[in-house]
Amino acid sequence: MRALHIFTFAVAIFLSVDALPYDKPNVYTIPLKSKSITRRRLSRRAIGSMPVNQEEPDVAYFGQITFGTGTPQNFDIQFDTGSGDLFVFGKNCGSPACEDKPKYDSGLDTSFTPIEGKDFEVEYADGTGATGDSAKTTIVIAGISVDAQEFGVVNEISDDFEHPYVGIMGMAFSDASQNEQTTPITNLINNNQLDNPQFSFKLGRDADQSPSELTIGGSNPDRYHTDTLTFTHLVDDNGGQWEIPIDNCVVDGEELNLEGRTGLIDVGSTRIIMPPDDADTFYAAIPTAIDNDDGTFALPCEEQHEISLVFSGKTWNIDPRDFTVEIDEDDCIGSVVYADTGSDTEWHIGSAFLKNVYTIFDQGNRQVGFAQLT
């Protein structure tokens, strides 16, 4: 989980608005990691297509971002809708997690501008922390250049940050940033570079080798049934997060009817995270579940359960393969786990659910849309 402690909420009218639509017609699509790229141009729109990889199995989703001009440097960066900061390992990163990993070298970047006197520091809810320096440069994502994008050049990071990617791009709203950064998506919107102030995800599943894709500037209707698309507006007090009301949760046909629950829609999280009391209520509907006292519940691996979430009156089912997860041979847990989410009524909805829907993050109208996958 990459949800953040929010420090600052700043509003700059006309200059830094997270939610204004614009008219310039550009929609860009990028799968989440590539080895080869094919790209075609139709009118003024560019579409980037590349094979998909992920941190397996279904742990994290990431793609290539180019940093800098002069000698551009390409890095695999995790996409995270639960945070608001962008960082990459710097060449001076001495932490064990940085060993033998690609690192950003500002000396090769003619567009690099250090931000004097501004350190970079971020801490995520899972305990991961990173520190370094703040800077600006040009980045390129899905063929779109973002000039003067602020980011962190990380010199130290938690030792247990052991992933195939070397940075994180926060895709929450800019006021979720712990470093007062403007997110790349918001910069693209403010610069009138997108057809729609939206981005969308299709998250693949390792078990059936389904593809993953990120679309910036709208959505890819080839990936979902348009007549099933249903939007839910963000709650007012969202702290810069993609947080929406949850109507209900259904476990093997039993409605939990927990009132006032909200869900933070988080591509950067693998599980569905509930407060402990709600997790107890959830697993009370599964007689065979056993609390492991570590945030997880053990389940018999041979069992299949029908789990659904309800948003704006529409029920979305979770594939049983995404709920009962084998973590070791003949050792399974449920993908609903428990932790301190910051509120007794706040859930964090990760890829265990999001693999089952096409998700549109509509920054212009401050809403999240789900649709049935094709």
Short mmCIF file of C-alpha atoms in Angstrom, two decimals:
data_model
loop_
_atom_site.label_atom_id
_atom_site.label_comp_id
_atom_site.label_asym_id
_atom_site.label_seq_id
_atom_site.Cartn_x
_atom_site.Cartn_y
_atom_site.Cartn_z
CA MET A 1 0.00 0.00 0.00
CA ARG A 2 1.34 3.36 -0.93
CA ALA A 3 -1.25 5.61 0.76
CA LEU A 4 0.28 8.70 2.29
CA HIS A 5 0.26 10.97 5.30
CA ILE A 6 -0.90 14.22 3.72
CA PHE A 7 0.94 17.34 4.79
CA THR A 8 -0.26 20.18 2.55
CA PHE A 9 -3.33 21.12 0.56
CA ALA A 10 -2.73 24.13 -1.68
CA VAL A 11 -5.06 25.74 -4.17
CA ALA A 12 -3.67 28.01 -6.87
CA ILE A 13 -6.60 29.29 -8.93
CA PHE A 14 -6.11 29.13 -12.71
CA LEU A 15 -2.48 27.96 -12.36
CA SER A 16 -2.63 24.55 -10.70
CA VAL A 17 -6.13 23.15 -10.93
CA ASP A 18 -6.36 19.35 -10.66
CA ALA A 19 -9.78 19.12 -12.26
CA LEU A 20 -10.20 21.25 -15.37
CA PRO A 21 -10.84 19.63 -18.76
CA TYR A 22 -9.08 20.95 -21.85
CA ASP A 23 -9.60 20.76 -25.58
CA LYS A 24 -6.34 19.67 -27.22
CA PRO A 25 -6.99 16.20 -28.68
CA ASN A 26 -4.29 13.80 -27.53
CA VAL A 27 -4.90 10.37 -26.03
CA TYR A 28 -1.96 8.11 -25.22
CA THR A 29 -1.89 4.45 -24.30
CA ILE A 30 1.03 2.59 -22.71
CA PRO A 31 1.22 -0.99 -21.43
CA LEU A 32 2.89 -1.28 -18.05
CA LYS A 33 6.29 -2.61 -19.09
CA SER A 34 7.94 -3.36 -22.37
CA LYS A 35 10.80 -5.03 -24.11
CA SER A 36 9.85 -3.76 -27.55
CA ILE A 37 7.73 -0.84 -28.66
CA THR A 38 5.47 -0.37 -31.63
CA ARG A 39 3.90 2.99 -32.18
CA ARG A 40 1.63 4.46 -34.79
CA ARG A 41 0.26 7.94 -35.31
CA LEU A 42 -3.29 8.72 -36.36
CA SER A 43 -3.82 12.42 -36.92
CA ARG A 44 -2.39 14.11 -33.81
CA ARG A 45 -2.78 11.09 -31.53
CA ALA A 46 -0.03 8.66 -30.60
CA ILE A 47 -0.58 5.11 -29.39
CA GLY A 48 2.27 3.20 -27.76
CA SER A 49 1.92 -0.58 -27.60
CA MET A 50 4.28 -2.91 -25.78
CA PRO A 51 4.27 -6.42 -24.26
CA VAL A 52 3.39 -6.61 -20.58
CA ASN A 53 5.42 -7.62 -17.57
CA GLN A 54 4.65 -7.20 -13.89
CA GLU A 55 6.07 -7.99 -10.51
CA GLU A 56 4.67 -11.49 -10.34
CA PRO A 57 2.27 -12.74 -9.33
CA ASP A 58 0.08 -9.63 -9.63
CA VAL A 59 2.09 -7.80 -6.96
CA ALA A 60 2.81 -4.48 -8.68
CA TYR A 61 2.37 -2.82 -12.08
CA PHE A 62 5.06 -0.67 -13.62
CA GLY A 63 6.24 0.82 -16.88
CA GLN A 64 9.09 2.69 -18.49
CA ILE A 65 9.51 6.43 -17.96
CA THR A 66 12.26 8.45 -19.63
CA PHE A 67 14.06 11.01 -17.48
CA GLY A 68 15.95 13.94 -18.92
CA THR A 69 17.22 15.29 -22.21
CA GLY A 70 20.73 15.21 -23.61
CA THR A 71 21.28 11.54 -22.81
CA PRO A 72 17.78 10.33 -21.86
CA GLN A 73 17.65 7.60 -19.23
CA ASN A 74 14.87 4.99 -19.11
CA PHE A 75 13.67 3.50 -15.84
CA ASP A 76 10.98 1.08 -14.74
CA ILE A 77 8.69 2.98 -12.38
CA GLN A 78 5.74 1.65 -10.40
CA PHE A 79 2.37 3.33 -11.01
CA ASP A 80 0.62 4.12 -7.74
CA THR A 81 -2.77 5.82 -7.42
CA GLY A 82 -2.45 5.83 -3.63
CA SER A 83 0.37 8.39 -3.44
CA GLY A 84 1.37 11.75 -4.90
CA ASP A 85 5.17 11.76 -5.22
CA LEU A 86 7.56 10.81 -8.03
CA PHE A 87 11.05 9.50 -7.32
CA VAL A 88 13.84 7.46 -8.91
CA PHE A 89 17.05 5.98 -7.52
CA GLY A 90 19.93 8.44 -7.87
CA LYS A 91 23.51 7.48 -8.76
CA ASN A 92 24.59 8.21 -5.18
CA CYS A 93 22.05 5.83 -3.64
CA GLY A 94 24.06 3.66 -1.26
CA SER A 95 21.22 1.60 0.22
CA PRO A 96 21.33 -2.19 -0.28
CA ALA A 97 18.08 -1.94 -2.26
CA CYS A 98 19.90 0.20 -4.84
CA GLU A 99 22.75 -2.24 -5.46
CA ASP A 100 23.01 -3.53 -9.02
CA LYS A 101 20.00 -1.42 -10.06
CA PRO A 102 19.83 1.27 -12.77
CA LYS A 103 20.29 4.76 -11.31
CA TYR A 104 19.56 8.26 -12.55
CA ASP A 105 22.67 10.30 -13.37
CA SER A 106 21.99 14.03 -13.38
CA GLY A 107 25.30 14.62 -15.15
CA LEU A 108 23.87 13.08 -18.31
CA ASP A 109 20.71 15.21 -18.22
CA THR A 110 20.87 18.64 -19.85
CA SER A 111 17.40 19.52 -18.51
CA PHE A 112 18.25 18.69 -14.89
CA THR A 113 17.65 21.53 -12.43
CA PRO A 114 18.26 21.00 -8.71
CA ILE A 115 15.83 22.70 -6.36
CA GLU A 116 18.16 24.41 -3.93
CA GLY A 117 17.33 23.95 -0.26
CA LYS A 118 14.52 21.43 -0.83
CA ASP A 119 15.13 17.92 0.40
CA PHE A 120 13.00 14.97 -0.70
CA GLU A 121 11.45 12.67 1.87
CA VAL A 122 8.55 10.24 1.57
CA GLU A 123 7.12 7.53 3.82
CA TYR A 124 4.48 5.02 2.77
CA ALA A 125 1.93 3.24 4.91
CA ASP A 126 3.78 -0.08 4.57
CA GLY A 127 6.80 1.49 6.32
CA THR A 128 8.89 2.08 3.20
CA GLY A 129 10.81 5.34 3.40
CA ALA A 130 13.04 7.21 0.96
CA THR A 131 15.12 10.38 1.20
CA GLY A 132 17.18 12.43 -1.20
CA ASP A 133 17.15 15.70 -3.10
CA SER A 134 14.43 17.46 -5.07
CA ALA A 135 14.97 18.41 -8.70
CA LYS A 136 13.19 19.11 -11.96
CA THR A 137 13.66 17.63 -15.40
CA THR A 138 11.78 16.62 -18.52
CA ILE A 139 10.15 13.21 -18.32
CA VAL A 140 8.45 11.24 -21.07
CA ILE A 141 5.62 8.80 -20.44
CA ALA A 142 3.68 7.12 -23.23
CA GLY A 143 5.34 9.43 -25.71
CA ILE A 144 4.21 12.57 -23.87
CA SER A 145 6.84 15.03 -22.66
CA VAL A 146 6.28 16.69 -19.30
CA ASP A 147 8.60 19.66 -18.94
CA ALA A 148 10.01 20.81 -15.61
CA GLN A 149 8.55 17.85 -13.71
CA GLU A 150 9.58 17.85 -10.07
CA PHE A 151 10.82 14.53 -8.67
CA GLY A 152 12.96 13.06 -5.94
CA VAL A 153 16.51 11.84 -6.60
CA VAL A 154 16.72 9.18 -3.91
CA ASN A 155 19.98 8.59 -2.05
CA GLU A 156 18.60 6.31 0.67
CA ILE A 157 15.68 3.90 0.73
CA SER A 158 14.45 1.15 3.04
CA ASP A 159 16.52 -2.02 2.77
CA ASP A 160 13.44 -4.15 2.08
CA PHE A 161 12.51 -2.22 -1.08
CA GLU A 162 13.27 -5.24 -3.24
CA HIS A 163 11.41 -4.80 -6.51
CA PRO A 164 12.17 -4.92 -10.24
CA TYR A 165 11.41 -1.19 -10.50
CA VAL A 166 13.57 1.69 -9.27
CA GLY A 167 11.02 4.35 -8.41
CA ILE A 168 7.37 5.19 -7.88
CA MET A 169 5.09 7.61 -9.71
CA GLY A 170 2.25 8.84 -7.53
CA MET A 171 -1.02 9.25 -9.43
CA ALA A 172 -3.26 10.57 -6.69
CA PHE A 173 -4.07 14.29 -6.68
CA SER A 174 -1.21 16.72 -6.15
CA ASP A 175 -2.32 17.59 -2.62
CA ALA A 176 -1.47 13.98 -1.66
CA SER A 177 2.23 14.76 -2.22
CA GLN A 178 4.39 14.82 0.89
CA ASN A 179 6.82 17.12 -0.95
CA GLU A 180 4.37 19.57 -2.52
CA GLN A 181 5.01 18.16 -5.97
CA THR A 182 2.60 18.63 -8.84
CA THR A 183 1.98 15.15 -10.23
CA PRO A 184 2.86 14.40 -13.87
CA ILE A 185 -0.82 13.80 -14.71
CA THR A 186 -1.80 17.17 -13.24
CA ASN A 187 1.01 18.89 -15.14
CA LEU A 188 -0.28 17.35 -18.38
CA ILE A 189 -3.79 18.59 -17.60
CA ASN A 190 -2.61 22.06 -16.64
CA ASN A 191 -0.52 22.25 -19.82
CA ASN A 192 -3.55 21.39 -21.97
CA GLN A 193 -1.85 18.30 -23.41
CA LEU A 194 -4.65 15.75 -22.98
CA ASP A 195 -7.92 15.09 -24.76
CA ASN A 196 -9.60 14.31 -21.44
CA PRO A 197 -8.32 14.91 -17.91
CA GLN A 198 -8.35 11.18 -17.24
CA PHE A 199 -6.17 8.10 -17.07
CA SER A 200 -7.25 4.47 -17.05
CA PHE A 201 -5.95 1.07 -16.08
CA LYS A 202 -6.47 -2.48 -17.17
CA LEU A 203 -4.54 -4.71 -14.76
CA GLY A 204 -3.60 -8.14 -16.03
CA ARG A 205 -3.63 -11.42 -14.15
CA ASP A 206 -0.54 -13.63 -14.09
CA ALA A 207 -2.63 -16.82 -13.88
CA ASP A 208 -4.15 -16.33 -17.33
CA GLN A 209 -1.43 -14.12 -18.84
CA SER A 210 -3.89 -11.30 -19.53
CA PRO A 211 -2.36 -7.98 -20.58
CA SER A 212 -2.00 -4.81 -18.54
CA GLU A 213 -2.36 -1.31 -19.92
CA LEU A 214 -2.29 2.32 -18.86
CA THR A 215 -4.08 4.91 -20.99
CA ILE A 216 -3.38 8.60 -20.42
CA GLY A 217 -5.82 11.24 -21.62
CA GLY A 218 -8.94 9.08 -21.65
CA SER A 219 -9.67 5.36 -21.89
CA ASN A 220 -9.29 2.51 -24.37
CA PRO A 221 -12.81 1.32 -25.30
CA ASP A 222 -11.35 -1.82 -26.87
CA ARG A 223 -10.61 -3.02 -23.35
CA TYR A 224 -14.10 -2.72 -21.82
CA HIS A 225 -17.82 -2.86 -22.54
CA THR A 226 -18.81 0.80 -22.71
CA ASP A 227 -22.44 0.13 -21.79
CA THR A 228 -21.34 -1.20 -18.38
CA LEU A 229 -19.34 1.87 -17.36
CA THR A 230 -20.51 3.29 -14.01
CA PHE A 231 -18.93 6.28 -12.27
CA THR A 232 -18.82 7.06 -8.56
CA HIS A 233 -17.90 10.54 -7.34
CA LEU A 234 -15.15 11.01 -4.78
CA VAL A 235 -16.07 11.73 -1.18
CA ASP A 236 -15.61 15.36 -0.22
CA ASP A 237 -12.99 14.80 2.46
CA ASN A 238 -10.63 12.69 0.36
CA GLY A 239 -7.23 14.11 1.28
CA GLY A 240 -6.18 14.08 -2.36
CA GLN A 241 -6.92 10.37 -2.72
CA TRP A 242 -9.16 8.46 -5.12
CA GLU A 243 -11.62 7.69 -2.33
CA ILE A 244 -15.22 6.74 -3.13
CA PRO A 245 -18.21 5.50 -1.08
CA ILE A 246 -18.83 1.75 -0.88
CA ASP A 247 -22.48 0.69 -0.99
CA ASN A 248 -21.95 -2.84 0.25
CA CYS A 249 -19.75 -5.93 0.38
CA VAL A 250 -21.16 -9.40 -0.30
CA VAL A 251 -19.51 -12.61 0.97
CA ASP A 252 -20.89 -15.89 -0.40
CA GLY A 253 -24.28 -14.27 -0.86
CA GLU A 254 -24.35 -12.58 2.55
CA GLU A 255 -24.52 -8.79 2.51
CA LEU A 256 -22.38 -7.24 5.25
CA ASN A 257 -24.37 -3.96 5.29
CA LEU A 258 -21.58 -1.97 6.90
CA GLU A 259 -22.63 1.68 6.70
CA GLY A 260 -20.49 4.68 5.84
CA ARG A 261 -17.58 2.74 4.36
CA THR A 262 -15.31 4.28 1.74
CA GLY A 263 -12.71 2.75 -0.56
CA LEU A 264 -9.39 4.26 -1.58
CA ILE A 265 -8.82 2.94 -5.11
CA ASP A 266 -5.15 2.03 -5.10
CA VAL A 267 -3.33 0.44 -8.04
CA GLY A 268 -0.22 0.40 -5.81
CA SER A 269 -1.75 -2.07 -3.36
CA THR A 270 -1.96 -5.82 -3.94
CA ARG A 271 -4.67 -6.65 -1.39
CA ILE A 272 -7.93 -5.25 -0.09
CA ILE A 273 -7.10 -3.70 3.26
CA MET A 274 -9.76 -3.26 5.94
CA PRO A 275 -9.65 -2.02 9.53
CA PRO A 276 -9.41 -5.00 11.93
CA ASP A 277 -13.04 -4.89 13.08
CA ASP A 278 -14.35 -4.88 9.51
CA ALA A 279 -12.06 -7.78 8.59
CA ASP A 280 -13.47 -9.75 11.54
CA THR A 281 -16.99 -9.07 10.26
CA PHE A 282 -15.97 -10.05 6.74
CA TYR A 283 -14.40 -13.38 7.71
CA ALA A 284 -17.21 -14.22 10.11
CA ALA A 285 -19.12 -15.04 6.91
CA ILE A 286 -16.48 -17.68 6.04
CA PRO A 287 -16.57 -20.36 8.79
CA THR A 288 -13.27 -21.97 7.74
CA ALA A 289 -11.24 -18.74 7.97
CA ILE A 290 -8.62 -18.61 10.74
CA ASP A 291 -6.99 -15.38 11.92
CA ASN A 292 -3.20 -15.68 11.60
CA ASP A 293 -2.76 -12.69 13.95
CA ASP A 294 -0.49 -11.03 11.38
CA GLY A 295 -3.05 -9.12 9.35
CA THR A 296 -4.12 -12.15 7.30
CA PHE A 297 -6.68 -14.95 7.53
CA ALA A 298 -5.81 -18.51 6.52
CA LEU A 299 -8.17 -20.32 4.16
CA PRO A 300 -8.29 -23.89 2.81
CA CYS A 301 -6.66 -23.71 -0.62
CA GLU A 302 -9.35 -25.85 -2.24
CA GLU A 303 -12.17 -23.47 -1.27
CA GLN A 304 -13.67 -20.94 -3.64
CA HIS A 305 -15.66 -17.96 -2.40
CA GLU A 306 -17.90 -15.46 -4.14
CA ILE A 307 -16.86 -11.97 -3.06
CA SER A 308 -18.40 -8.78 -4.47
CA LEU A 309 -18.16 -5.04 -3.92
CA VAL A 310 -21.02 -2.67 -4.69
CA PHE A 311 -20.43 0.89 -5.94
CA SER A 312 -23.18 3.28 -7.06
CA GLY A 313 -25.70 0.45 -7.03
CA LYS A 314 -23.69 -1.86 -9.31
CA THR A 315 -22.20 -5.14 -8.08
CA TRP A 316 -18.70 -6.12 -9.20
CA ASN A 317 -17.51 -9.69 -8.61
CA ILE A 318 -13.99 -10.76 -7.66
CA ASP A 319 -12.64 -13.82 -9.44
CA PRO A 320 -12.18 -16.58 -6.80
CA ARG A 321 -8.57 -16.90 -7.97
CA ASP A 322 -7.98 -13.33 -6.85
CA PHE A 323 -9.44 -13.93 -3.40
CA THR A 324 -7.90 -17.23 -2.27
CA VAL A 325 -4.16 -16.69 -2.68
CA GLU A 326 -1.53 -19.38 -2.30
CA ILE A 327 1.51 -17.93 -0.51
CA ASP A 328 3.27 -21.27 -0.07
CA GLU A 329 2.58 -24.86 -1.02
CA ASP A 330 -0.82 -25.79 0.45
CA ASP A 331 -0.80 -22.53 2.42
CA CYS A 332 -3.43 -19.98 1.39
CA ILE A 333 -4.79 -16.70 2.69
CA GLY A 334 -7.67 -14.44 1.73
CA SER A 335 -6.80 -11.31 -0.22
CA VAL A 336 -8.76 -9.26 2.31
CA VAL A 337 -6.25 -8.33 5.01
CA TYR A 338 -6.40 -6.00 7.99
CA ALA A 339 -4.29 -3.05 9.13
CA ASP A 340 -4.62 0.49 10.40
CA THR A 341 -5.98 2.33 7.37
CA GLY A 342 -6.20 5.67 9.15
CA SER A 343 -9.95 5.41 9.77
CA ASP A 344 -12.37 2.81 11.12
CA THR A 345 -14.46 3.20 7.96
CA GLU A 346 -11.78 3.42 5.24
CA TRP A 347 -10.82 0.46 3.05
CA HIS A 348 -7.99 0.34 0.54
CA ILE A 349 -9.00 -1.41 -2.67
CA GLY A 350 -6.01 -2.89 -4.50
CA SER A 351 -5.37 -5.12 -7.48
CA ALA A 352 -7.18 -8.12 -5.97
CA PHE A 353 -10.34 -6.24 -6.98
CA LEU A 354 -9.02 -4.01 -9.77
CA LYS A 355 -7.92 -6.95 -11.95
CA ASN A 356 -11.62 -7.69 -12.38
CA VAL A 357 -12.66 -4.32 -13.83
CA TYR A 358 -11.50 -1.62 -16.20
CA THR A 359 -10.86 1.49 -14.11
CA ILE A 360 -11.08 5.12 -15.26
CA PHE A 361 -9.65 7.80 -12.99
CA ASP A 362 -11.49 10.96 -14.04
CA GLN A 363 -9.56 13.87 -12.56
CA GLY A 364 -11.69 16.46 -14.32
CA ASN A 365 -14.95 15.33 -12.76
CA ARG A 366 -13.38 13.90 -9.60
CA GLN A 367 -14.82 10.44 -10.02
CA VAL A 368 -13.81 6.82 -10.58
CA GLY A 369 -15.42 4.62 -13.21
CA PHE A 370 -15.59 0.82 -13.37
CA ALA A 371 -16.55 -1.22 -16.42
CA GLN A 372 -16.71 -4.87 -17.42
CA LEU A 373 -13.61 -6.11 -19.21
CA THR A 374 -13.84 -7.36 -22.78
#
